[in-house]
Coordinates of C-alpha atoms in Angstrom, one line a residue:
M1 CA 20.5 -1.2 -32.1
N2 CA 22.2 1.2 -29.7
D3 CA 23.3 -0.4 -26.5
T4 CA 22.4 1.4 -23.4
V5 CA 25.3 2.2 -21.1
T6 CA 24.4 2.5 -17.5
R7 CA 25.9 5.6 -15.7
P8 CA 28.1 4.8 -12.7
G9 CA 26.3 5.0 -9.4
R10 CA 22.8 4.6 -10.8
A11 CA 20.9 1.6 -9.5
R12 CA 18.9 0.3 -12.5
V13 CA 16.0 -2.2 -12.2
L14 CA 15.2 -5.0 -14.6
A15 CA 11.6 -6.5 -14.6
V16 CA 10.6 -9.8 -16.2
W17 CA 6.8 -10.0 -16.9
C18 CA 5.0 -13.1 -18.2
R19 CA 1.7 -11.8 -19.7
D20 CA -1.6 -13.4 -18.7
W21 CA 0.2 -15.6 -16.3
P22 CA -2.9 -17.0 -14.4
A23 CA -4.3 -18.1 -17.8
V24 CA -1.0 -19.5 -19.0
A25 CA -0.6 -21.4 -15.7
A26 CA -4.2 -22.7 -15.9
A27 CA -3.6 -23.9 -19.5
A28 CA -0.3 -25.6 -18.5
A29 CA -1.9 -27.4 -15.5
A30 CA -4.8 -28.6 -17.7
E31 CA -2.3 -29.6 -20.5
L32 CA -4.3 -27.5 -23.1
P33 CA -2.8 -26.6 -26.4
A34 CA -1.4 -23.1 -26.7
T35 CA -4.0 -22.1 -29.3
R36 CA -7.0 -22.9 -27.0
P37 CA -8.7 -19.8 -25.6
V38 CA -8.6 -19.8 -21.8
A39 CA -10.1 -17.5 -19.1
V40 CA -9.7 -17.5 -15.4
L41 CA -12.7 -16.7 -13.2
F42 CA -13.1 -15.2 -9.8
G43 CA -16.5 -14.3 -8.4
N44 CA -18.1 -15.2 -11.7
R45 CA -16.0 -12.6 -13.6
V46 CA -13.0 -12.9 -15.8
I47 CA -9.8 -11.8 -14.1
A48 CA -7.3 -13.0 -16.7
C49 CA -7.5 -14.5 -20.2
S50 CA -5.1 -15.7 -22.9
A51 CA -4.2 -13.8 -26.1
F52 CA -6.4 -16.2 -28.2
A53 CA -9.4 -15.4 -25.9
R54 CA -8.9 -11.7 -26.2
A55 CA -8.9 -12.1 -30.0
E56 CA -12.4 -13.6 -29.7
G57 CA -13.6 -10.6 -27.6
V58 CA -13.0 -11.8 -24.1
R59 CA -11.9 -9.1 -21.7
R60 CA -11.2 -8.8 -18.0
G61 CA -14.3 -7.9 -16.0
L62 CA -16.8 -9.8 -18.2
R63 CA -19.3 -12.1 -16.6
R64 CA -19.1 -15.8 -17.4
R65 CA -22.1 -15.8 -19.8
E66 CA -20.8 -12.7 -21.7
A67 CA -17.4 -14.4 -22.1
Q68 CA -18.9 -17.6 -23.3
A69 CA -21.2 -15.8 -25.7
N70 CA -18.2 -14.0 -27.3
C71 CA -16.2 -17.2 -27.5
P72 CA -18.1 -20.5 -27.3
E73 CA -14.9 -22.6 -27.3
L74 CA -13.6 -20.7 -24.3
V75 CA -12.2 -22.9 -21.5
L76 CA -13.1 -21.5 -18.0
V77 CA -10.9 -22.2 -15.1
R78 CA -11.2 -21.1 -11.5
D79 CA -8.7 -18.8 -9.9
D80 CA -5.9 -20.7 -8.0
P81 CA -3.0 -18.6 -6.6
D82 CA -1.3 -21.8 -5.4
R83 CA -1.3 -23.2 -8.9
D84 CA 0.0 -19.9 -10.3
A85 CA 2.9 -19.7 -7.8
R86 CA 3.8 -23.4 -8.2
L87 CA 4.1 -23.3 -12.0
F88 CA 6.0 -19.9 -11.8
E89 CA 8.8 -21.4 -9.8
P90 CA 10.6 -23.0 -12.9
V91 CA 10.5 -19.5 -14.5
V92 CA 12.0 -17.9 -11.4
S93 CA 14.7 -20.6 -11.2
A94 CA 15.6 -20.1 -14.9
V95 CA 16.0 -16.4 -14.4
D96 CA 17.9 -16.8 -11.1
A97 CA 20.3 -19.3 -12.8
T98 CA 21.0 -16.6 -15.5
V99 CA 21.2 -13.6 -13.2
P100 CA 21.3 -14.2 -9.4
G101 CA 19.3 -12.0 -7.0
V102 CA 15.7 -12.4 -8.1
E103 CA 12.8 -10.8 -6.2
V104 CA 9.3 -12.1 -6.9
L105 CA 6.6 -9.5 -6.8
R106 CA 3.8 -11.9 -7.7
P107 CA 3.5 -15.1 -9.8
G108 CA 4.1 -13.8 -13.3
L109 CA 6.3 -10.8 -12.4
L110 CA 9.8 -10.6 -10.9
V111 CA 12.5 -8.0 -10.7
L112 CA 16.3 -7.9 -10.2
A113 CA 19.2 -5.5 -10.3
A114 CA 20.2 -4.6 -13.9
R115 CA 23.7 -3.4 -13.2
G116 CA 25.4 -6.8 -12.7
A117 CA 23.5 -8.4 -15.6
A118 CA 24.5 -5.5 -18.0
R119 CA 28.1 -5.8 -17.0
Y120 CA 28.2 -9.6 -17.4
F121 CA 26.4 -9.7 -20.7
G122 CA 27.8 -6.4 -22.1
S123 CA 24.7 -4.3 -22.1
E124 CA 21.1 -4.1 -20.8
E125 CA 19.8 -5.2 -24.3
A126 CA 22.0 -8.3 -24.3
A127 CA 20.9 -9.2 -20.8
A128 CA 17.3 -8.8 -21.7
E129 CA 17.8 -11.1 -24.7
R130 CA 19.4 -13.7 -22.6
L131 CA 16.6 -13.6 -20.0
V132 CA 14.0 -13.9 -22.7
D133 CA 15.8 -17.0 -24.0
A134 CA 16.1 -18.4 -20.5
V135 CA 12.4 -18.0 -19.8
A136 CA 11.5 -19.4 -23.3
A137 CA 13.4 -22.6 -22.5
T138 CA 10.8 -23.3 -19.8
G139 CA 8.0 -23.0 -22.4
V140 CA 6.9 -19.5 -21.4
E141 CA 7.0 -16.1 -23.2
A142 CA 8.3 -13.1 -21.3
Q143 CA 8.8 -9.4 -21.8
I144 CA 11.6 -7.3 -20.2
G145 CA 11.7 -3.8 -19.0
V146 CA 14.6 -1.8 -17.6
A147 CA 14.4 1.6 -15.8
D148 CA 15.8 3.6 -12.9
E149 CA 12.9 2.9 -10.6
L150 CA 11.1 -0.4 -9.9
S151 CA 7.6 0.8 -10.7
T152 CA 8.8 2.3 -14.0
A153 CA 10.6 -0.9 -14.9
V154 CA 7.4 -2.9 -14.4
L155 CA 5.4 -0.6 -16.6
A156 CA 8.3 -0.7 -19.2
A157 CA 8.2 -4.5 -19.1
K158 CA 4.5 -4.5 -20.1
R159 CA 5.7 -2.5 -23.2
A160 CA 9.0 -4.5 -23.7
A161 CA 10.9 -1.2 -23.4
I162 CA 14.3 -0.2 -22.0
V163 CA 14.1 3.3 -20.6
A164 CA 17.2 5.4 -20.9
P165 CA 18.9 6.4 -17.7
G166 CA 17.3 9.5 -16.2
A167 CA 14.3 9.3 -18.6
D168 CA 11.8 7.6 -16.3
A169 CA 9.6 10.6 -15.9
E170 CA 9.7 11.3 -19.6
F171 CA 8.6 7.7 -20.3
L172 CA 5.8 7.8 -17.8
A173 CA 4.3 11.2 -18.8
P174 CA 2.2 10.1 -21.8
L175 CA 0.9 6.9 -20.2
P176 CA -2.8 6.8 -19.2
I177 CA -3.4 7.7 -15.5
A178 CA -4.9 4.2 -15.0
E179 CA -1.4 2.7 -15.3
L180 CA -0.8 3.8 -11.7
A181 CA -3.3 1.2 -10.5
A182 CA -2.7 -1.4 -13.2
E183 CA -0.2 -3.5 -11.2
P184 CA -1.6 -4.9 -7.9
S185 CA 1.8 -5.8 -6.5
L186 CA 2.8 -2.1 -6.6
A187 CA -0.4 -0.4 -5.7
A188 CA -2.6 -0.4 -2.6
P189 CA -6.3 -1.6 -3.1
E190 CA -7.6 2.0 -2.8
R191 CA -5.4 3.1 -5.8
A192 CA -8.3 2.4 -8.2
E193 CA -10.5 5.0 -6.4
L194 CA -7.7 7.5 -6.6
V195 CA -7.2 6.9 -10.3
D196 CA -11.0 7.3 -10.9
L197 CA -11.0 10.6 -9.0
L198 CA -8.0 12.0 -10.9
H199 CA -9.6 11.1 -14.2
R200 CA -12.8 12.9 -13.2
L201 CA -10.7 15.9 -12.2
G202 CA -9.3 16.0 -15.7
L203 CA -5.9 14.5 -15.0
R204 CA -5.9 11.9 -17.8
R205 CA -2.1 11.3 -18.1
V206 CA 0.6 10.3 -15.6
G207 CA 2.4 13.5 -16.6
D208 CA -0.6 15.6 -15.6
F209 CA -0.5 14.1 -12.1
A210 CA 3.2 14.4 -11.9
A211 CA 3.0 18.1 -12.7
L212 CA 1.3 18.8 -9.3
S213 CA 3.5 19.7 -6.5
P214 CA 4.0 17.2 -3.6
A215 CA 2.4 19.7 -1.2
E216 CA -0.7 19.9 -3.3
V217 CA -1.0 16.2 -3.4
A218 CA -0.3 15.7 0.3
S219 CA -2.9 18.3 1.3
R220 CA -5.7 17.1 -1.0
F221 CA -5.4 13.4 -1.1
G222 CA -4.6 10.4 1.1
G223 CA -1.3 8.7 1.9
D224 CA -1.5 6.3 -1.1
A225 CA -1.8 9.3 -3.4
V226 CA 1.6 10.5 -2.2
A227 CA 3.1 7.1 -3.1
A228 CA 1.4 7.2 -6.5
H229 CA 2.7 10.8 -7.1
R230 CA 6.3 9.7 -6.3
C231 CA 5.8 6.9 -8.8
A232 CA 4.5 9.3 -11.4
R233 CA 7.5 11.6 -10.8
A234 CA 9.9 8.6 -10.9
V235 CA 11.5 9.5 -7.6
P236 CA 12.7 6.7 -5.2
Q237 CA 9.7 5.0 -3.7
R238 CA 11.6 3.6 -0.7
P239 CA 14.5 5.1 1.2
P240 CA 17.7 2.9 1.1
S241 CA 18.0 0.7 4.1
A242 CA 20.5 2.2 6.5
R243 CA 21.2 -1.1 8.2
R244 CA 20.3 -4.8 7.9
P245 CA 17.3 -6.0 9.9
P246 CA 18.4 -7.2 13.4
P247 CA 19.1 -11.0 13.5
E248 CA 16.6 -11.5 16.3
L249 CA 13.8 -11.0 13.8
T250 CA 14.8 -14.1 11.9
V251 CA 12.8 -17.2 12.7
E252 CA 13.6 -20.8 12.1
Y253 CA 11.8 -24.1 12.2
H254 CA 13.7 -27.5 12.5
C255 CA 11.6 -30.0 10.7
D256 CA 11.4 -33.3 12.7
P257 CA 10.7 -35.5 10.8
P258 CA 12.1 -33.9 7.6
V259 CA 9.4 -32.5 5.3
D260 CA 9.0 -33.8 1.7
R261 CA 5.2 -33.1 1.3
V262 CA 3.5 -29.8 0.5
D263 CA 0.8 -30.2 3.2
A264 CA 3.4 -30.7 5.9
A265 CA 5.5 -27.8 4.5
A266 CA 2.5 -25.5 4.5
F267 CA 1.8 -26.3 8.2
A268 CA 5.4 -25.4 9.1
G269 CA 5.2 -22.2 7.0
R270 CA 2.0 -21.1 8.9
L271 CA 3.7 -21.7 12.2
L272 CA 6.8 -19.8 11.1
A273 CA 4.6 -16.9 9.8
N274 CA 3.0 -16.5 13.2
R275 CA 6.4 -16.5 15.0
L276 CA 7.8 -13.9 12.6
H277 CA 4.9 -11.5 13.0
A278 CA 5.0 -11.9 16.7
A279 CA 8.6 -10.7 16.6
L280 CA 7.8 -7.9 14.2
A281 CA 4.9 -6.7 16.4
A282 CA 7.2 -6.7 19.4
A283 CA 9.7 -4.5 17.5
S284 CA 6.9 -2.2 16.1
V285 CA 8.0 -2.8 12.6
A286 CA 6.5 -4.5 9.5
C287 CA 8.1 -6.4 6.6
T288 CA 7.9 -5.5 2.9
R289 CA 10.6 -7.8 1.6
L290 CA 11.0 -11.4 2.9
S291 CA 13.6 -14.0 2.2
I292 CA 12.3 -17.7 2.4
I293 CA 15.2 -20.2 3.0
A294 CA 15.1 -24.0 3.1
E295 CA 17.9 -26.4 3.9
T296 CA 17.8 -30.2 3.1
E297 CA 19.3 -33.2 4.8
V298 CA 22.3 -33.2 2.4
G299 CA 23.1 -29.5 3.0
E300 CA 21.4 -28.1 -0.1
Q301 CA 20.1 -24.6 0.5
L302 CA 17.2 -23.0 -1.4
S303 CA 16.3 -19.3 -1.1
R304 CA 13.9 -16.8 -2.7
I305 CA 13.0 -13.2 -1.9
W306 CA 9.4 -11.9 -2.2
R307 CA 8.6 -8.2 -2.3
C308 CA 5.2 -6.6 -1.5
A309 CA 3.6 -3.2 -2.0
Q310 CA 2.2 -3.3 1.5
P311 CA 3.5 -4.7 4.7
L312 CA 2.9 -8.5 4.9
T313 CA 0.2 -9.9 7.2
P314 CA 0.6 -13.3 8.9
E315 CA -1.8 -14.7 6.3
G316 CA 0.1 -13.1 3.4
T317 CA 3.4 -14.5 4.8
A318 CA 1.9 -18.0 5.2
D319 CA 0.6 -17.9 1.6
R320 CA 4.0 -16.9 0.1
V321 CA 5.8 -19.6 2.2
R322 CA 3.3 -22.2 1.0
W323 CA 3.5 -21.0 -2.6
Q324 CA 7.3 -21.1 -2.5
L325 CA 7.5 -24.6 -0.9
D326 CA 4.9 -25.9 -3.3
G327 CA 7.1 -24.7 -6.2
W328 CA 10.3 -26.2 -4.8
L329 CA 8.8 -29.6 -3.9
T330 CA 6.8 -30.2 -7.1
R331 CA 9.2 -29.0 -9.8
R332 CA 11.1 -31.4 -11.9
D333 CA 14.5 -30.6 -10.3
R334 CA 13.1 -30.9 -6.8
P335 CA 15.5 -31.1 -3.9
S336 CA 17.3 -34.4 -3.7
A337 CA 16.5 -34.8 0.0
P338 CA 13.7 -33.8 2.4
I339 CA 13.7 -30.3 4.0
T340 CA 15.1 -30.2 7.5
L341 CA 15.2 -26.4 8.2
L342 CA 12.9 -23.5 7.2
R343 CA 14.0 -19.9 7.9
L344 CA 12.3 -16.6 7.3
E345 CA 14.5 -13.5 7.2
P346 CA 13.1 -9.9 6.9
V347 CA 15.1 -8.1 4.2
E348 CA 13.3 -4.7 4.3
L349 CA 11.4 -3.2 7.2
T350 CA 9.1 -0.3 7.6
R351 CA 7.4 1.3 10.6
A352 CA 4.4 -0.7 11.7
G353 CA 2.1 2.3 11.1
A354 CA 3.4 3.4 7.7
L355 CA 0.9 1.3 5.9
Q356 CA -1.4 0.2 8.6
L357 CA -4.4 -2.0 8.2
G358 CA -7.7 -1.5 9.8
L359 CA -8.4 -2.1 13.5
W360 CA -9.1 -5.8 12.9
G361 CA -6.4 -6.3 10.4
G362 CA -8.5 -7.3 7.4
V363 CA -12.0 -7.9 6.1
G364 CA -14.4 -10.7 5.8
E365 CA -14.3 -13.5 8.4
Q366 CA -12.1 -11.4 10.8
D367 CA -14.7 -8.6 10.8
E368 CA -17.3 -11.2 11.8
R369 CA -15.2 -12.5 14.6
A370 CA -14.6 -9.0 15.9
K371 CA -18.3 -8.2 15.8
R372 CA -19.2 -11.4 17.7
A373 CA -16.6 -10.4 20.4
L374 CA -18.1 -6.9 20.7
I375 CA -21.6 -8.4 21.0
R376 CA -20.4 -10.6 23.9
V377 CA -18.9 -7.5 25.6
Q378 CA -22.2 -5.7 25.0
G379 CA -24.0 -8.5 26.7
L380 CA -21.8 -8.3 29.8
L381 CA -21.7 -4.5 30.2
G382 CA -25.0 -3.4 28.7
G383 CA -26.3 -2.2 25.3
A384 CA -24.9 1.3 25.5
A385 CA -21.4 0.2 26.6
V386 CA -20.2 -0.6 23.0
R387 CA -20.6 2.3 20.6
V388 CA -19.6 2.8 17.0
G389 CA -18.9 6.1 15.2
V390 CA -21.0 7.5 12.3
L391 CA -20.1 10.4 10.0
S392 CA -22.4 13.2 10.9
G393 CA -23.0 16.8 9.8
G394 CA -21.4 19.8 11.5
R395 CA -18.8 22.5 11.3
G396 CA -16.3 21.4 13.9
P397 CA -14.5 18.0 13.9
A398 CA -16.1 16.8 17.1
E399 CA -19.6 17.6 15.8
R400 CA -19.0 15.4 12.7
V401 CA -18.9 12.2 14.7
T402 CA -22.1 10.6 16.2
T403 CA -21.7 7.5 18.3
V404 CA -24.5 5.0 18.4
A405 CA -24.9 1.7 20.3
L406 CA -23.7 -1.4 18.5
G407 CA -26.6 -3.0 16.7
D408 CA -28.7 0.2 16.5
E409 CA -29.4 1.9 13.2
L410 CA -26.4 4.0 12.0
T411 CA -28.3 7.3 12.0
P412 CA -26.2 10.5 12.3
A413 CA -27.3 13.3 14.5
A414 CA -27.2 15.7 11.5
D415 CA -27.2 15.1 7.8
P416 CA -23.5 15.2 6.5
A417 CA -24.7 15.9 3.0
L418 CA -26.0 19.4 3.8
P419 CA -23.8 22.4 2.9
W420 CA -22.7 23.3 6.4
P421 CA -21.2 26.8 5.6
G422 CA -18.1 27.5 7.6
R423 CA -17.2 23.8 8.0
L424 CA -13.6 23.2 8.9
P425 CA -11.8 22.2 5.6
P426 CA -10.2 18.7 5.3
P427 CA -8.2 17.0 6.4
A428 CA -9.6 16.5 9.9
P429 CA -7.4 16.3 13.0
T430 CA -6.1 12.8 13.8
L431 CA -6.6 13.4 17.5
L432 CA -9.5 15.4 19.2
L433 CA -9.0 17.0 22.6
V434 CA -12.3 16.6 24.3
D435 CA -11.5 18.7 27.3
R436 CA -10.1 21.6 25.1
P437 CA -7.2 22.7 27.3
P438 CA -6.6 26.5 27.2
V439 CA -3.5 27.8 25.3
S440 CA -2.2 31.3 24.6
L441 CA -1.2 32.8 21.3
E442 CA 1.5 35.5 21.5
S443 CA 2.8 38.1 19.0
I444 CA 6.5 38.7 18.4
D445 CA 6.5 41.3 21.1
G446 CA 4.8 39.1 23.7
R447 CA 1.3 40.5 23.4
Q448 CA -1.8 38.2 23.6
V449 CA -3.3 37.5 20.2
T450 CA -7.1 37.4 20.0
V451 CA -9.8 37.6 17.3
T452 CA -11.3 41.0 16.6
E453 CA -14.9 41.9 15.8
R454 CA -14.1 41.6 12.1
G455 CA -12.9 38.0 12.5
V456 CA -9.1 38.6 12.1
F457 CA -6.1 38.3 14.4
S458 CA -5.4 41.3 16.6
A459 CA -1.7 40.8 15.8
E460 CA 0.3 38.3 13.8
P461 CA 0.9 35.1 15.9
A462 CA 4.5 34.2 16.5
A463 CA 4.4 31.8 19.5
L464 CA 2.2 29.5 21.4
R465 CA 2.2 28.9 25.2
W466 CA 0.6 25.7 26.6
G467 CA 0.9 25.6 30.4
D468 CA 4.6 25.7 31.2
R469 CA 5.8 25.0 27.6
W470 CA 6.4 27.5 24.8
W471 CA 6.9 27.0 21.1
R472 CA 7.7 29.3 18.2
L473 CA 5.3 29.1 15.3
R474 CA 6.5 28.0 11.8
G475 CA 3.2 29.0 10.2
W476 CA -0.5 29.5 10.7
A477 CA -3.8 29.5 8.8
G478 CA -7.1 31.3 9.6
P479 CA -8.8 32.4 11.6
W480 CA -12.1 31.1 10.3
P481 CA -15.2 32.6 12.1
V482 CA -17.5 30.1 13.7
D483 CA -20.9 31.6 12.7
E484 CA -23.3 29.5 14.7
R485 CA -25.4 29.9 17.9
W486 CA -25.6 33.7 17.2
W487 CA -28.5 34.0 19.6
T488 CA -26.2 33.2 22.6
A489 CA -24.3 36.0 24.3
R490 CA -20.6 36.0 23.7
E491 CA -18.2 38.8 24.5
K492 CA -16.1 38.0 21.4
P493 CA -16.7 36.1 18.2
A494 CA -15.7 32.4 18.1
A495 CA -13.1 31.3 15.5
R496 CA -10.8 28.5 14.6
A497 CA -7.2 28.6 13.4
Q498 CA -4.4 26.2 12.6
V499 CA -0.8 26.7 13.8
Q500 CA 2.4 24.7 13.1
L501 CA 4.9 24.5 16.0
A502 CA 8.5 25.2 14.8
D503 CA 10.3 23.6 17.7
A504 CA 8.0 20.5 18.0
E505 CA 9.0 17.1 16.7
D506 CA 7.9 16.5 13.0
G507 CA 6.5 20.1 12.9
K508 CA 3.2 19.2 14.7
V509 CA 0.1 21.2 13.7
L510 CA -2.6 22.1 16.2
L511 CA -6.3 23.1 15.6
L512 CA -7.3 26.0 17.9
I513 CA -10.7 27.4 18.7
H514 CA -11.2 30.9 20.2
L515 CA -14.1 31.1 22.7
D516 CA -14.9 34.0 25.0
R517 CA -11.5 35.7 24.5
T518 CA -9.5 32.5 25.2
W519 CA -7.8 30.1 22.8
H520 CA -8.3 26.4 23.3
A521 CA -6.5 23.4 21.7
E522 CA -9.2 21.4 19.9
G523 CA -7.2 18.9 17.8
V524 CA -3.8 17.6 16.7
Y525 CA -2.7 16.9 13.2
D526 CA 0.1 14.2 12.8

């Protein structure tokens, strides 16, 4: 075996993956023999199963009856994230005792920096063997993956592979495109829809998707597609933190009386989660890596870092605190004294809008509460006071939104499924300017730029004037003639165009419409 030598300056990542962890944890909790087939159910479907269950034809996604028909001896267990996290804590402790600095992605999967482990044990291969032995001592099997990037290391762990430095993209290229959505701790929920779309477009391998240019992906797909494309190209997925999070974002809870029960610890964790997210909201940031710290009466300190693909919500933070405390308080080598202090420290922050949730923060019960609140407002102000948007048919961005009163049938003013020739191509502007303020397009010699009878610019646009302000143009697209309402009298043809301002912050792009020999700002792209 050739030992892999890590090149100086390259930050390598090592991933530890315990296959079928929900099924393994369920079997351990029920004290079942290792040879007994086990499947975990959620919503009457199999979400995880053991290797012996797969050998009998059980697969993820099967209904309960189908799974039982394939394997009559199958043991069915309900999904329990608390159980999975509690039983994973001994595995995390074993890895952390061998190589410090563990980050938990989810129960069954953790990552750590490979450089220190490779230096201490002599090579990445030797470190991987030591970690497999450390996990095996807890009665669990694990696979190790090492790569330059975190997402590549996770995929390598599922194949028990050590990727050579600089070869991440080569390793990813032949993998099926579905691998980009296979790991929920690294992919947003909408990743599955993206993978299905890419497959239908003929991009069957990760390398096919990576071959597209970043501009092509950004202009045709959503924000999650950009993150998936960076993963496929094996480029850094997160910029390095320029500074540590400010200390005022750290929250503490002094337990009085000291906590030695899981239910009391869970209550304290929920209280801390609400305090933390109030501080994060005030600072307009969100947390993607969180350190959970506990101190006991005798001065013992416990700590663990959790990493998430999306910014944590208060409920997600409370869940992870509860899982971690449950693992600490129920393991065999539990703390020797009750917990007197709990602390949450953000380790990695992002802008609050970078991965923003919906208006109400989530789905399910929260949607119902929001709807009930809107109905109360509607009762106070009248039926037409609360309106919701419906995708409609039309050529312009404003025409494609129909607002109807809350509670009425969501019927658009025009059918969006019709062809609508001349419709503005996606993406749509993020901000619509209802009053359409007038602007002026100018050529390089200062002449006014209009649209000719043939539907083209009278001169190449070089600058835009909006009131007292003036910007040079970095680029433009169009014009696109607006061929509608031809029976009305217009002195000049109507048309739309897009322009990018060179001197504006972030290179802002405007949507312009030309009406009656005058340009108007119709929308703004962020």
